[in-house]
Amino acid sequence: MIKLERLRDMLISGNYTCVISDGTEYITSRERGVKPLIALIDGGRRLDGFYAADKVVGKAAALLYAYMKIEALYACVLSEKALAVCKAHGIGVEYDVLAKSIINRKGDGICPMETLTENVCEPSIALDMIKLKLQEMA
């Protein structure tokens, strides 16, 4: 997909954590984790049909992309559960590395957001859970 290739190149060359675009407008972030996705959702952005490139996509991020109705997604690293979410929600997906799960920033366990959403399938429920967890972690 040409759009994903362009976004992947922007992601890497710009040292971004995520790039989201419809081909005309480009939204970029260097913030880690799910925070930039939550900010877009909370800001009321309509991203139906947009494409996204992201460094690391676990199940929580995949559910947020599904909530935003992203058309297609490229990930440098994608978890197996995130891949299942993308397939279930009709999100086209490309990735470089498919990981069993996403590891936390300390490198000593599973990402807390990956663990939080382990048994969640509904994007709106995941959104509420993720927001609550971010408040607890702040």
Short mmCIF file of C-alpha atoms in Angstrom, two decimals:
data_model
loop_
_atom_site.label_atom_id
_atom_site.label_comp_id
_atom_site.label_asym_id
_atom_site.label_seq_id
_atom_site.Cartn_x
_atom_site.Cartn_y
_atom_site.Cartn_z
CA MET A 1 0.00 0.00 0.00
CA ILE A 2 1.56 3.24 -1.12
CA LYS A 3 -0.03 5.30 1.66
CA LEU A 4 1.38 3.01 4.33
CA GLU A 5 4.83 3.07 2.73
CA ARG A 6 4.82 6.88 2.79
CA LEU A 7 3.70 6.93 6.43
CA ARG A 8 6.27 4.30 7.38
CA ASP A 9 9.00 6.41 5.80
CA MET A 10 7.78 9.52 7.64
CA LEU A 11 7.59 7.59 10.91
CA ILE A 12 11.19 6.43 10.66
CA SER A 13 12.82 9.50 9.10
CA GLY A 14 11.01 11.91 11.44
CA ASN A 15 11.67 9.79 14.53
CA TYR A 16 7.95 9.85 15.33
CA THR A 17 6.07 7.31 17.42
CA CYS A 18 3.00 7.58 15.18
CA VAL A 19 1.90 9.23 11.96
CA ILE A 20 -1.75 9.36 10.90
CA SER A 21 -2.93 10.71 7.57
CA ASP A 22 -5.65 10.78 4.95
CA GLY A 23 -3.11 11.73 2.27
CA THR A 24 -3.74 15.44 2.69
CA GLU A 25 -3.49 16.08 6.43
CA TYR A 26 -0.66 14.60 8.50
CA ILE A 27 -0.85 14.15 12.26
CA THR A 28 2.41 13.22 13.98
CA SER A 29 3.52 12.51 17.53
CA ARG A 30 6.68 11.64 19.40
CA GLU A 31 4.77 10.75 22.56
CA ARG A 32 5.06 7.11 23.60
CA GLY A 33 2.35 4.58 24.28
CA VAL A 34 -1.35 5.15 23.71
CA LYS A 35 -1.36 8.79 24.87
CA PRO A 36 -1.34 10.37 21.39
CA LEU A 37 -4.27 8.17 20.35
CA ILE A 38 -6.24 9.09 23.47
CA ALA A 39 -5.52 12.79 22.83
CA LEU A 40 -6.90 12.52 19.29
CA ILE A 41 -10.01 10.70 20.48
CA ASP A 42 -10.56 13.16 23.34
CA GLY A 43 -10.10 16.03 20.90
CA GLY A 44 -13.06 14.75 18.90
CA ARG A 45 -11.04 14.07 15.76
CA ARG A 46 -12.86 12.11 13.07
CA LEU A 47 -10.30 9.77 11.54
CA ASP A 48 -12.55 7.41 9.59
CA GLY A 49 -10.62 6.18 6.57
CA PHE A 50 -7.26 7.56 7.68
CA TYR A 51 -4.10 5.47 7.54
CA ALA A 52 -1.65 5.12 10.43
CA ALA A 53 1.96 4.14 11.02
CA ASP A 54 3.09 3.37 14.56
CA LYS A 55 6.32 2.10 16.14
CA VAL A 56 4.69 -0.36 18.56
CA VAL A 57 1.09 -1.59 18.42
CA GLY A 58 -0.24 -3.88 21.09
CA LYS A 59 -3.84 -4.91 21.61
CA ALA A 60 -4.76 -1.69 23.45
CA ALA A 61 -3.50 0.54 20.62
CA ALA A 62 -5.15 -1.70 18.01
CA LEU A 63 -8.48 -1.36 19.82
CA LEU A 64 -8.04 2.44 19.85
CA TYR A 65 -7.27 2.43 16.13
CA ALA A 66 -10.42 0.35 15.62
CA TYR A 67 -12.37 2.89 17.69
CA MET A 68 -11.03 5.66 15.41
CA LYS A 69 -12.04 3.61 12.35
CA ILE A 70 -8.56 3.67 10.82
CA GLU A 71 -8.53 2.12 7.33
CA ALA A 72 -5.05 0.59 7.44
CA LEU A 73 -2.11 0.39 9.82
CA TYR A 74 1.63 -0.18 9.56
CA ALA A 75 3.55 -1.14 12.73
CA CYS A 76 7.26 -1.64 13.24
CA VAL A 77 6.29 -4.10 16.00
CA LEU A 78 2.80 -5.61 16.23
CA SER A 79 1.55 -8.06 18.84
CA GLU A 80 -0.33 -11.19 17.82
CA LYS A 81 -3.41 -9.96 19.71
CA ALA A 82 -3.21 -6.61 17.92
CA LEU A 83 -3.14 -8.44 14.60
CA ALA A 84 -6.29 -10.33 15.61
CA VAL A 85 -8.01 -7.03 16.51
CA CYS A 86 -7.08 -5.51 13.15
CA LYS A 87 -8.44 -8.52 11.29
CA ALA A 88 -11.65 -8.55 13.36
CA HIS A 89 -12.28 -4.85 12.66
CA GLY A 90 -11.34 -4.86 8.98
CA ILE A 91 -8.17 -2.80 9.39
CA GLY A 92 -5.58 -3.51 6.71
CA VAL A 93 -2.28 -4.21 8.45
CA GLU A 94 1.41 -4.44 7.61
CA TYR A 95 4.25 -4.91 10.07
CA ASP A 96 7.95 -5.65 10.32
CA VAL A 97 7.97 -7.76 13.49
CA LEU A 98 5.10 -9.84 14.85
CA ALA A 99 5.59 -10.35 18.59
CA LYS A 100 3.76 -12.70 20.91
CA SER A 101 3.08 -9.68 23.14
CA ILE A 102 4.39 -6.19 23.82
CA ILE A 103 7.00 -5.92 26.57
CA ASN A 104 6.87 -3.11 29.14
CA ARG A 105 9.38 -0.24 29.07
CA LYS A 106 11.51 -1.81 31.82
CA GLY A 107 11.77 -4.96 29.74
CA ASP A 108 10.79 -7.22 32.62
CA GLY A 109 7.18 -8.08 31.79
CA ILE A 110 4.16 -7.53 29.58
CA CYS A 111 3.04 -3.96 28.78
CA PRO A 112 0.35 -2.92 31.29
CA MET A 113 -1.97 -1.80 28.47
CA GLU A 114 -1.56 -5.15 26.73
CA THR A 115 -2.45 -6.91 30.00
CA LEU A 116 -5.35 -4.52 30.68
CA THR A 117 -7.06 -5.26 27.37
CA GLU A 118 -6.25 -8.96 27.20
CA ASN A 119 -9.90 -10.06 27.45
CA VAL A 120 -11.50 -7.01 25.78
CA CYS A 121 -12.92 -7.12 22.25
CA GLU A 122 -15.03 -3.96 22.12
CA PRO A 123 -13.11 -0.74 21.27
CA SER A 124 -15.38 1.57 23.32
CA ILE A 125 -14.94 -0.58 26.43
CA ALA A 126 -11.18 -0.64 25.88
CA LEU A 127 -11.17 3.15 25.56
CA ASP A 128 -12.85 3.59 28.94
CA MET A 129 -10.52 1.08 30.59
CA ILE A 130 -7.40 2.66 29.08
CA LYS A 131 -8.43 6.17 30.16
CA LEU A 132 -9.01 4.97 33.71
CA LYS A 133 -5.65 3.17 33.78
CA LEU A 134 -3.83 6.26 32.48
CA GLN A 135 -5.42 8.33 35.27
CA GLU A 136 -4.27 5.77 37.84
CA MET A 137 -0.73 5.78 36.42
CA ALA A 138 -0.47 9.61 36.35
#
